[in-house]
Amino acid sequence: MIFKYLPLISLASVIAAGPAGAQETPQTGAPADWPLPIHDSQTLTFFQADRLEYRGHSGKDGYVWDAQGWIGDDYNKLWVKSEGEGAFGEDLEKAEVQALYSRPVSPFFDVQAGLRQDLGSGPDRTYGVIGLQGLVPYWFEVDSAFFISDKGDVTARIEAEYELLFTQRLVLQPRAELNFAFQDVDEQGVGSGLSTAEVGARLRYEFTRQFAPYVGISWERAVGDTADFVRAEGGDPGTTSFVAGIRLWF
């Protein structure tokens, strides 16, 4: 995630600020002896596909994608996020797209607000979104959000990742995702409380920072009333999958 480079950005800002007490030009706010103008409002772009993966379990082959990107400057960004999954040879199981306005509220956290649209074989839903994304102490990357649907359903999600470097190229990435619902949503087979939990780990090799294939394992479990909905439809509330894919960004 881009947040891992914030310390370098902060260091660059300190260097750009110059020594304490340096005079500033009234037009730019830069030190008077700074040789070049500082472009705080420069428009930048970023895209990352964190997961483009094959997923296999119980003789059923499927796929997952999880990607996000933004365009904007240091203070105002438009984020677009998309994730989904399905089985090969079948209709798309579930997917979502989010469009969010993002603004920093601290050196390591952005507040985000916007809309989310669900797609796939389930019922269509449109949600309002409010969330926080950034780094917590010990460099855990966290993405959390509340969702309020056009039907009045309220849900929440929190995702956390950590990167453990064995070498400069070999990286282990543990990942966890928890989903919550504040009421039963029979139409979607979701029960109130903690509805689903997913825990996994992916070992990737970075040929470059922008391109890294990986292999790993993922365990997903429906919990509580959600598990009862899954069993009622003849499904298994818990699955363990082998995953293999590619992580890339630019």
Coordinates of C-alpha atoms in Angstrom, one line a residue:
M1 CA 0.0 0.0 0.0
I2 CA 1.1 3.6 -0.6
F3 CA 0.9 4.3 3.1
K4 CA 4.2 2.4 3.7
Y5 CA 6.0 5.2 1.9
L6 CA 4.6 8.0 4.1
P7 CA 7.7 8.1 6.4
L8 CA 9.8 9.0 3.3
I9 CA 7.3 11.6 2.2
S10 CA 7.3 13.1 5.7
L11 CA 11.1 13.1 5.6
A12 CA 11.1 14.9 2.3
S13 CA 8.7 17.5 3.7
V14 CA 11.0 18.1 6.7
I15 CA 13.9 18.6 4.3
A16 CA 11.8 20.9 2.1
A17 CA 10.9 23.0 5.1
G18 CA 14.5 24.0 5.6
P19 CA 16.1 25.1 8.9
A20 CA 14.0 26.5 11.7
G21 CA 13.5 30.2 11.4
A22 CA 14.3 30.4 7.6
Q23 CA 12.5 33.2 5.8
E24 CA 9.7 32.2 3.4
T25 CA 8.6 33.8 0.2
P26 CA 5.1 35.1 0.4
Q27 CA 4.0 33.6 -2.9
T28 CA 4.8 29.9 -2.3
G29 CA 5.7 29.6 1.4
A30 CA 9.0 28.1 0.5
P31 CA 12.3 29.1 2.1
A32 CA 13.7 32.3 0.4
D33 CA 16.9 30.5 -0.7
W34 CA 15.1 27.4 -2.0
P35 CA 16.2 27.0 -5.6
L36 CA 13.0 25.5 -7.1
P37 CA 9.3 26.0 -6.5
I38 CA 7.5 23.4 -4.3
H39 CA 4.5 21.8 -6.1
D40 CA 2.2 20.8 -3.2
S41 CA -0.8 20.7 -5.5
Q42 CA 0.6 18.5 -8.2
T43 CA -1.9 15.9 -9.4
L44 CA -0.6 12.3 -9.0
T45 CA -2.0 8.8 -9.7
F46 CA -1.6 5.4 -8.1
F47 CA -3.0 1.9 -8.8
Q48 CA -2.4 -1.4 -7.0
A49 CA -3.8 -4.8 -7.6
D50 CA -3.2 -6.4 -4.2
R51 CA -4.8 -9.7 -5.2
L52 CA -5.2 -11.1 -8.7
E53 CA -5.5 -14.8 -7.8
Y54 CA -6.6 -18.3 -8.5
R55 CA -8.3 -19.9 -5.6
G56 CA -8.9 -23.7 -5.2
H57 CA -10.8 -25.6 -2.6
S58 CA -12.9 -28.8 -2.4
G59 CA -12.4 -29.5 -6.1
K60 CA -13.9 -26.1 -7.1
D61 CA -11.6 -23.6 -8.9
G62 CA -12.3 -19.9 -8.6
Y63 CA -10.8 -16.5 -8.8
V64 CA -10.5 -13.3 -6.7
W65 CA -9.5 -9.8 -7.4
D66 CA -8.9 -6.9 -5.0
A67 CA -7.6 -3.6 -6.5
Q68 CA -7.6 0.1 -5.7
G69 CA -6.2 3.3 -7.0
W70 CA -6.4 7.1 -6.6
I71 CA -5.9 10.4 -8.4
G72 CA -5.3 13.6 -6.7
D73 CA -2.8 15.7 -4.7
D74 CA -1.4 15.5 -1.1
Y75 CA -4.7 16.5 0.5
N76 CA -7.6 15.6 -1.8
K77 CA -7.9 12.3 -3.6
L78 CA -10.5 10.3 -5.5
W79 CA -10.2 6.6 -4.6
V80 CA -11.7 3.8 -6.7
K81 CA -11.8 0.4 -5.1
S82 CA -13.0 -2.9 -6.5
E83 CA -13.1 -6.5 -5.3
G84 CA -15.0 -9.7 -6.2
E85 CA -14.9 -13.4 -6.6
G86 CA -16.4 -16.2 -8.5
A87 CA -16.0 -19.8 -9.8
F88 CA -14.7 -20.6 -13.3
G89 CA -17.5 -21.5 -15.7
E90 CA -20.2 -19.9 -13.5
D91 CA -21.8 -16.5 -13.1
L92 CA -20.0 -13.9 -11.0
E93 CA -20.7 -14.7 -7.4
K94 CA -20.2 -11.2 -5.8
A95 CA -18.4 -8.0 -6.6
E96 CA -18.3 -4.4 -5.5
V97 CA -17.1 -1.0 -6.7
Q98 CA -16.5 2.0 -4.5
A99 CA -15.8 5.7 -5.4
L100 CA -14.6 7.7 -2.4
Y101 CA -13.3 11.2 -1.6
S102 CA -10.3 10.9 0.7
R103 CA -8.6 13.5 2.9
P104 CA -5.8 13.1 5.5
V105 CA -6.8 13.6 9.2
S106 CA -3.3 12.7 10.5
P107 CA 0.1 11.9 9.0
F108 CA -0.8 8.2 8.7
F109 CA -4.6 8.1 8.2
D110 CA -7.1 9.3 5.6
V111 CA -10.8 9.6 6.2
Q112 CA -12.9 8.5 3.2
A113 CA -16.5 9.0 2.2
G114 CA -18.5 8.1 -0.9
L115 CA -20.6 5.3 -2.5
R116 CA -20.4 1.6 -3.0
Q117 CA -22.3 -0.5 -5.6
D118 CA -22.7 -4.3 -5.3
L119 CA -22.8 -6.5 -8.3
G120 CA -23.0 -10.2 -9.0
S121 CA -25.5 -13.0 -8.5
G122 CA -26.9 -11.5 -5.3
P123 CA -29.3 -8.6 -4.9
D124 CA -28.0 -5.3 -6.0
R125 CA -27.4 -2.8 -3.3
T126 CA -26.1 0.8 -3.2
Y127 CA -24.4 2.0 -0.1
G128 CA -23.1 5.2 1.5
V129 CA -19.6 4.7 2.8
I130 CA -17.6 6.4 5.6
G131 CA -14.2 4.9 6.6
L132 CA -10.6 5.3 7.7
Q133 CA -7.5 3.9 5.9
G134 CA -3.9 4.0 6.9
L135 CA -1.2 2.7 9.2
V136 CA -1.5 1.9 12.9
P137 CA 1.6 1.4 15.2
Y138 CA 4.0 -1.4 14.2
W139 CA 3.1 -0.8 10.5
F140 CA -0.1 -2.7 10.2
E141 CA -2.1 -1.4 7.2
V142 CA -5.8 -1.0 8.1
D143 CA -8.8 -0.3 5.9
S144 CA -12.1 0.1 7.8
A145 CA -15.5 1.3 6.8
F146 CA -19.2 1.5 7.7
F147 CA -21.8 1.0 5.0
I148 CA -25.4 2.1 4.9
S149 CA -27.5 0.6 2.1
D150 CA -30.4 2.1 0.2
K151 CA -32.6 -0.4 2.1
G152 CA -31.4 0.8 5.5
D153 CA -29.0 -2.1 6.2
V154 CA -25.9 -1.1 8.2
T155 CA -22.7 -3.2 7.9
A156 CA -19.1 -2.7 8.7
R157 CA -15.8 -4.2 7.5
I158 CA -12.2 -4.1 8.8
E159 CA -9.2 -5.4 6.9
A160 CA -5.6 -5.6 8.2
E161 CA -2.3 -6.6 6.6
Y162 CA 1.3 -6.8 7.7
E163 CA 4.4 -7.4 5.7
L164 CA 7.3 -9.5 7.0
L165 CA 10.5 -9.3 5.0
F166 CA 12.6 -12.5 4.9
T167 CA 14.8 -10.8 2.3
Q168 CA 14.5 -7.7 0.2
R169 CA 12.5 -9.7 -2.3
L170 CA 10.8 -12.5 -0.4
V171 CA 7.9 -11.1 1.6
L172 CA 5.2 -12.9 3.8
Q173 CA 1.9 -11.0 4.0
P174 CA -0.5 -12.1 6.7
R175 CA -4.0 -10.7 6.1
A176 CA -7.3 -10.7 8.0
E177 CA -10.8 -9.4 7.2
L178 CA -13.8 -9.2 9.5
N179 CA -17.4 -8.3 8.3
F180 CA -20.2 -7.2 10.7
A181 CA -23.9 -6.6 10.3
F182 CA -26.1 -4.6 12.6
Q183 CA -29.2 -6.6 11.7
D184 CA -30.3 -9.7 9.9
V185 CA -30.5 -9.3 6.1
D186 CA -32.3 -12.4 5.0
E187 CA -32.2 -11.4 1.3
Q188 CA -28.4 -11.6 1.4
G189 CA -28.1 -14.5 3.8
V190 CA -26.4 -12.3 6.4
G191 CA -27.0 -12.5 10.2
S192 CA -26.4 -9.8 12.8
G193 CA -23.1 -9.5 14.6
L194 CA -19.9 -10.9 13.2
S195 CA -21.0 -12.4 9.9
T196 CA -17.8 -13.6 8.2
A197 CA -14.1 -13.9 9.0
E198 CA -11.2 -14.5 6.6
V199 CA -7.6 -15.1 7.6
G200 CA -4.7 -15.9 5.2
A201 CA -1.1 -15.6 4.4
R202 CA 0.6 -15.0 1.1
L203 CA 4.3 -15.5 0.3
R204 CA 5.4 -13.4 -2.6
Y205 CA 8.7 -12.9 -4.5
E206 CA 9.2 -9.3 -5.8
F207 CA 11.0 -9.5 -9.2
T208 CA 10.5 -5.8 -9.0
R209 CA 8.6 -3.7 -6.5
Q210 CA 5.8 -3.4 -9.1
F211 CA 5.5 -7.1 -10.0
A212 CA 5.4 -10.0 -7.5
P213 CA 3.8 -13.5 -7.9
Y214 CA 2.7 -15.2 -4.8
V215 CA 1.3 -18.4 -3.3
G216 CA -0.6 -18.8 0.0
I217 CA -3.5 -20.2 1.9
S218 CA -6.8 -18.6 2.9
W219 CA -9.3 -19.7 5.5
E220 CA -12.9 -18.3 5.5
R221 CA -15.7 -18.9 7.9
A222 CA -19.3 -17.7 8.2
V223 CA -20.2 -17.1 11.8
G224 CA -23.4 -17.1 13.9
D225 CA -26.6 -16.6 12.1
T226 CA -24.8 -16.2 8.8
A227 CA -23.5 -19.7 9.2
D228 CA -27.0 -20.9 9.7
F229 CA -28.1 -19.3 6.5
V230 CA -25.2 -21.0 4.7
R231 CA -26.1 -24.4 6.1
A232 CA -29.8 -23.9 5.2
E233 CA -28.8 -23.5 1.6
G234 CA -26.7 -26.7 1.7
G235 CA -23.3 -24.9 1.9
D236 CA -20.3 -25.3 4.1
P237 CA -19.8 -22.3 6.5
G238 CA -16.0 -22.9 6.5
T239 CA -13.6 -23.3 3.6
T240 CA -9.8 -23.5 3.3
S241 CA -8.3 -22.5 0.0
F242 CA -4.9 -22.7 -1.8
V243 CA -4.2 -19.4 -3.6
A244 CA -1.8 -18.3 -6.2
G245 CA -1.6 -15.0 -8.0
I246 CA 0.1 -11.8 -8.9
R247 CA 0.5 -8.5 -7.0
L248 CA 1.3 -5.4 -9.0
W249 CA 1.2 -1.6 -8.7
F250 CA 2.2 1.4 -10.7

